[in-house]
CSV table of C-alpha atoms and ligand atoms in Angstrom, one decimal:
chain,number,residue,atom,x,y,z
A,1,MET,CA,45.7,-3.3,9.3
A,2,GLU,CA,45.9,-5.3,12.5
A,3,ILE,CA,43.7,-8.3,12.6
A,4,ILE,CA,42.6,-9.8,16.0
A,5,LYS,CA,40.7,-13.2,16.0
A,6,VAL,CA,38.5,-13.9,19.0
A,7,VAL,CA,36.6,-16.9,20.0
A,8,ASN,CA,33.2,-15.2,20.5
A,9,PRO,CA,31.4,-11.8,20.7
A,10,GLN,CA,32.0,-11.6,24.5
A,11,MET,CA,35.8,-11.8,23.9
A,12,GLY,CA,35.5,-9.4,21.0
A,13,GLY,CA,33.7,-6.9,23.1
A,14,LYS,CA,36.4,-7.2,25.8
A,15,LYS,CA,39.2,-6.8,23.3
A,16,ALA,CA,37.5,-3.7,21.7
A,17,PHE,CA,37.1,-2.3,25.2
A,18,GLU,CA,40.9,-2.8,26.0
A,19,LEU,CA,41.7,-0.8,22.8
A,20,PHE,CA,39.1,1.8,23.7
A,21,LYS,CA,40.5,2.2,27.2
A,22,ALA,CA,44.0,2.6,25.9
A,23,SER,CA,42.8,5.4,23.6
A,24,ILE,CA,40.9,7.1,26.5
A,25,GLU,CA,44.0,6.8,28.7
A,26,SER,CA,46.1,8.4,26.1
A,27,GLY,CA,43.8,11.4,25.8
A,28,ALA,CA,41.0,10.6,23.4
A,29,GLU,CA,38.3,13.1,23.9
A,30,THR,CA,35.8,12.3,21.0
A,31,ILE,CA,34.6,8.8,20.3
A,32,GLY,CA,32.7,7.7,17.2
A,33,LEU,CA,30.0,5.2,18.0
A,34,ALA,CA,28.1,2.5,16.0
A,35,THR,CA,24.9,0.7,16.4
A,36,GLY,CA,23.7,-2.7,15.2
A,37,SER,CA,24.0,-6.0,17.1
A,38,THR,CA,27.8,-6.2,16.7
A,39,PRO,CA,28.9,-3.5,19.2
A,40,ILE,CA,26.5,-4.6,22.0
A,41,THR,CA,29.2,-6.7,23.8
A,42,PHE,CA,31.6,-3.8,23.6
A,43,TYR,CA,29.0,-1.5,25.2
A,44,GLU,CA,28.5,-4.2,27.9
A,45,ALA,CA,32.2,-4.1,28.6
A,46,VAL,CA,32.2,-0.3,28.8
A,47,ILE,CA,29.3,-0.1,31.3
A,48,ASN,CA,30.7,-3.0,33.4
A,49,SER,CA,33.9,-1.1,33.8
A,50,ASP,CA,34.7,1.9,36.0
A,51,ILE,CA,36.0,3.9,33.1
A,52,ASP,CA,35.3,7.6,33.4
A,53,LEU,CA,33.8,9.1,30.3
A,54,SER,CA,32.5,12.4,31.8
A,55,HIS,CA,35.0,14.4,29.8
A,56,VAL,CA,34.3,12.5,26.6
A,57,THR,CA,32.1,13.6,23.7
A,58,SER,CA,30.4,10.9,21.4
A,59,VAL,CA,29.3,11.2,17.8
A,60,ASN,CA,27.2,8.4,16.2
A,61,LEU,CA,27.7,7.2,12.7
A,62,ASP,CA,24.1,7.3,11.5
A,63,GLU,CA,20.3,7.4,12.1
A,64,TYR,CA,17.3,6.2,10.2
A,65,VAL,CA,15.1,9.0,8.7
A,66,GLY,CA,11.5,9.1,9.9
A,67,LEU,CA,11.7,7.1,13.2
A,68,SER,CA,10.9,8.8,16.4
A,69,HIS,CA,13.7,8.8,19.0
A,70,GLU,CA,11.2,6.9,21.2
A,71,ASN,CA,10.9,4.1,18.6
A,72,LYS,CA,13.0,1.2,19.9
A,73,GLN,CA,14.5,0.7,16.4
A,74,SER,CA,15.9,4.2,16.3
A,75,TYR,CA,19.6,4.5,16.9
A,76,ALA,CA,18.8,7.3,19.4
A,77,TYR,CA,16.8,4.8,21.4
A,78,PHE,CA,19.5,2.1,21.0
A,79,MET,CA,22.3,4.3,22.2
A,80,ASN,CA,20.4,5.4,25.3
A,81,ASP,CA,19.4,1.8,26.1
A,82,GLN,CA,22.9,0.3,25.6
A,83,LEU,CA,25.2,3.1,26.9
A,84,PHE,CA,24.0,6.6,27.7
A,85,LYS,CA,21.6,5.6,30.5
A,86,TYR,CA,24.5,3.8,32.3
A,87,LYS,CA,27.5,6.0,31.5
A,88,LYS,CA,27.7,9.8,31.8
A,89,LEU,CA,29.4,11.4,28.8
A,90,LYS,CA,30.2,15.1,28.4
A,91,ALA,CA,27.9,15.3,25.3
A,92,SER,CA,26.5,12.9,22.8
A,93,TYR,CA,25.5,13.6,19.2
A,94,LEU,CA,23.4,11.6,16.7
A,95,PRO,CA,22.0,12.8,13.4
A,96,ASN,CA,18.3,13.8,13.9
A,97,GLY,CA,16.3,11.5,11.7
A,98,GLU,CA,13.1,13.3,12.7
A,99,THR,CA,14.1,16.6,11.1
A,100,ASP,CA,11.9,18.3,8.5
A,101,ASP,CA,15.0,20.0,7.0
A,102,ILE,CA,17.5,17.4,5.9
A,103,ASP,CA,19.9,19.8,4.4
A,104,LYS,CA,20.1,21.8,7.5
A,105,GLU,CA,20.5,18.7,9.6
A,106,ILE,CA,23.4,17.5,7.4
A,107,SER,CA,25.2,20.8,7.7
A,108,ARG,CA,24.6,20.8,11.5
A,109,TYR,CA,26.1,17.3,11.7
A,110,ASN,CA,29.2,18.2,9.5
A,111,ASP,CA,29.7,21.2,11.8
A,112,ILE,CA,29.6,19.0,14.9
A,113,LEU,CA,32.2,16.7,13.3
A,114,ALA,CA,34.4,19.6,12.4
A,115,ARG,CA,34.3,20.8,16.0
A,116,HIS,CA,34.8,17.3,17.4
A,117,PRO,CA,37.5,15.4,15.4
A,118,ILE,CA,37.1,11.7,16.2
A,119,ASP,CA,39.9,10.1,18.2
A,120,PHE,CA,38.6,6.6,18.3
A,121,GLN,CA,35.9,5.2,16.0
A,122,ILE,CA,34.0,1.9,16.6
A,123,LEU,CA,32.7,0.4,13.4
A,124,GLY,CA,30.5,-2.6,12.4
A,125,ILE,CA,30.2,-3.7,8.8
A,126,GLY,CA,27.2,-4.6,6.7
A,127,SER,CA,27.3,-7.9,4.8
A,128,ASN,CA,27.6,-5.9,1.6
A,129,GLY,CA,30.7,-4.1,3.0
A,130,HIS,CA,28.9,-0.9,4.1
A,131,ILE,CA,30.2,1.2,7.0
A,132,GLY,CA,27.9,3.5,8.8
A,133,PHE,CA,25.1,3.5,6.2
A,134,ASN,CA,27.4,4.2,3.3
A,135,GLU,CA,26.3,1.6,0.8
A,136,PRO,CA,28.3,0.2,-2.1
A,137,GLY,CA,28.9,2.9,-4.7
A,138,THR,CA,29.2,5.7,-2.1
A,139,SER,CA,32.0,8.2,-2.9
A,140,PHE,CA,35.1,7.9,-0.8
A,141,ASP,CA,35.0,11.7,-0.6
A,142,SER,CA,31.5,11.8,0.9
A,143,THR,CA,30.7,13.6,4.1
A,144,THR,CA,27.4,13.4,6.1
A,145,GLN,CA,24.6,12.8,3.7
A,146,LEU,CA,21.1,11.5,3.1
A,147,VAL,CA,21.4,7.9,1.9
A,148,GLN,CA,19.0,5.4,0.3
A,149,LEU,CA,19.4,2.0,1.9
A,150,ALA,CA,20.3,-0.9,-0.3
A,151,PRO,CA,17.6,-3.6,-0.6
A,152,SER,CA,20.1,-6.1,1.0
A,153,THR,CA,20.5,-3.7,4.0
A,154,ILE,CA,16.7,-3.3,4.4
A,155,GLU,CA,16.4,-7.1,4.3
A,156,SER,CA,19.1,-7.8,6.8
A,157,ASN,CA,17.8,-5.0,9.2
A,158,ALA,CA,14.2,-6.3,8.9
A,159,ARG,CA,15.0,-8.8,11.7
A,160,PHE,CA,14.7,-5.9,14.1
A,161,PHE,CA,11.2,-4.8,12.9
A,162,ASP,CA,7.8,-6.6,12.9
A,163,THR,CA,7.7,-6.5,9.1
A,164,ILE,CA,10.1,-5.5,6.4
A,165,TYR,CA,7.7,-2.7,5.3
A,166,GLU,CA,8.4,-0.9,8.6
A,167,VAL,CA,12.2,-0.7,7.9
A,168,PRO,CA,13.0,3.0,6.9
A,169,THR,CA,14.4,3.3,3.4
A,170,GLU,CA,16.5,6.3,4.1
A,171,ALA,CA,19.1,7.3,6.7
A,172,ILE,CA,21.4,10.2,7.5
A,173,SER,CA,25.0,8.9,7.8
A,174,MET,CA,28.4,10.2,8.3
A,175,GLY,CA,30.3,9.9,5.0
A,176,ILE,CA,33.3,7.8,4.2
A,177,ALA,CA,35.6,10.9,4.5
A,178,ASN,CA,34.3,11.6,8.0
A,179,ILE,CA,35.0,8.0,9.1
A,180,MET,CA,38.5,8.1,7.5
A,181,ALA,CA,39.3,11.3,9.4
A,182,ALA,CA,39.1,9.4,12.7
A,183,LYS,CA,42.6,9.0,14.2
A,184,ARG,CA,42.0,5.3,15.2
A,185,ILE,CA,39.4,2.9,13.9
A,186,VAL,CA,38.3,-0.5,15.4
A,187,LEU,CA,36.0,-2.5,13.1
A,188,ILE,CA,34.3,-5.5,14.6
A,189,ALA,CA,32.5,-8.4,12.7
A,190,TYR,CA,31.0,-11.6,13.9
A,191,GLY,CA,29.3,-14.5,12.0
A,192,GLU,CA,29.6,-16.1,8.6
A,193,THR,CA,27.4,-13.5,6.9
A,194,LYS,CA,30.3,-11.0,7.3
A,195,ALA,CA,33.0,-13.4,6.0
A,196,GLU,CA,33.0,-12.2,2.4
A,197,ALA,CA,32.8,-8.5,3.4
A,198,ILE,CA,35.8,-9.0,5.7
A,199,TYR,CA,37.8,-10.8,3.0
A,200,ASN,CA,37.1,-8.0,0.6
A,201,THR,CA,37.9,-5.3,3.2
A,202,VAL,CA,41.3,-6.8,4.0
A,203,HIS,CA,42.4,-8.5,0.8
A,204,GLY,CA,40.2,-7.0,-1.9
A,205,SER,CA,40.9,-4.1,-4.2
A,206,VAL,CA,40.2,-0.7,-2.8
A,207,THR,CA,36.9,0.1,-4.5
A,208,GLU,CA,33.8,2.2,-3.8
A,209,GLN,CA,31.9,-1.0,-4.4
A,210,VAL,CA,33.2,-2.2,-1.0
A,211,PRO,CA,33.0,0.8,1.2
A,212,ALA,CA,35.1,-0.8,4.0
A,213,SER,CA,38.0,-1.5,1.6
A,214,ILE,CA,39.0,2.2,2.0
A,215,LEU,CA,40.2,1.2,5.5
A,216,GLN,CA,43.3,-0.3,3.8
A,217,ARG,CA,44.4,3.3,3.3
A,218,HIS,CA,44.0,4.3,6.9
A,219,PRO,CA,47.1,4.2,9.1
A,220,ASN,CA,45.6,3.0,12.3
A,221,VAL,CA,42.9,0.3,11.9
A,222,THR,CA,42.3,-2.8,13.9
A,223,ILE,CA,39.8,-5.4,12.8
A,224,ILE,CA,38.3,-7.8,15.4
A,225,VAL,CA,36.6,-10.9,14.0
A,226,ASP,CA,35.3,-14.1,15.4
A,227,GLU,CA,36.2,-17.4,13.6
A,228,ALA,CA,33.2,-17.3,11.3
A,229,ALA,CA,33.7,-13.7,10.1
A,230,GLY,CA,37.4,-14.3,9.8
A,231,LYS,CA,37.3,-17.6,8.1
A,232,LEU,CA,38.4,-16.3,4.6
A,233,ILE,CA,41.3,-14.2,5.9
B,1,GLP,C1,23.5,-1.2,10.2
B,1,GLP,C2,24.4,0.0,10.7
B,1,GLP,C3,25.8,-0.3,10.6
B,1,GLP,C4,26.1,-1.7,11.1
B,1,GLP,C5,25.5,-2.7,10.3
B,1,GLP,C6,25.7,-4.1,10.8
B,1,GLP,O1,23.1,-1.1,8.9
B,1,GLP,N1,24.1,1.2,10.0
B,1,GLP,O2,26.5,0.7,11.4
B,1,GLP,O3,27.5,-1.9,11.2
B,1,GLP,O4,24.1,-2.5,10.2
B,1,GLP,O5,24.8,-4.4,11.7
B,1,GLP,P1,24.9,-5.7,12.7
B,1,GLP,O6,26.0,-5.3,13.6
B,1,GLP,O7,23.6,-5.8,13.4
B,1,GLP,O8,25.3,-6.8,11.9
């Protein structure tokens, strides 16, 4: 694992963009994208650049179940707002959290991932070590699935909603095996609330109790942290 420490999220976004650009220049055709507050400065760097993504396909990690894509908290809305309305991509896929047939949606998404192997994956991390919405205890062999959000995830994501009762309790998420299949992974974390999860990811034992710890077994991972998130490593 390569660790890069940066002074703030702006520099983190720039650094992640440099790595992203290098992958695109060496032929990456499918990019795995993440939501949450962490990748925002990365998306800013992408849209402020002249990088051409018109030949690139994106697949997102996850989506809440039950939110309309017009709801500002849905990941479909987020992606459009942060990236897609500014940069033209060849095609973009997210799980459809509005489906009334979850099993069919899961198999549709796994088919998409099989057709579009991920060359470059951007990841955030939950303070409990989750990646995508794969909570502690998720099998390392998991593929796209319906997940129940951990109470700690609902609490930390409540900041984006008017009340905690509006936070969906379920999501559709790529599984750990899908994430591990990416050729190159760049995980970004900022702030003290991520420090323990980053310590466990980098130095802890590889355990399903810390989903991100599996990244120790991936051959091409870079972790970008600010001082606070990296203070224990
Ligand atoms: C959400 C997302 C994750 C994200 C995490 C951290 O639960 N499903 O993909 O990495 O939260 O979010 P933030 O970057 O806002 O701290």
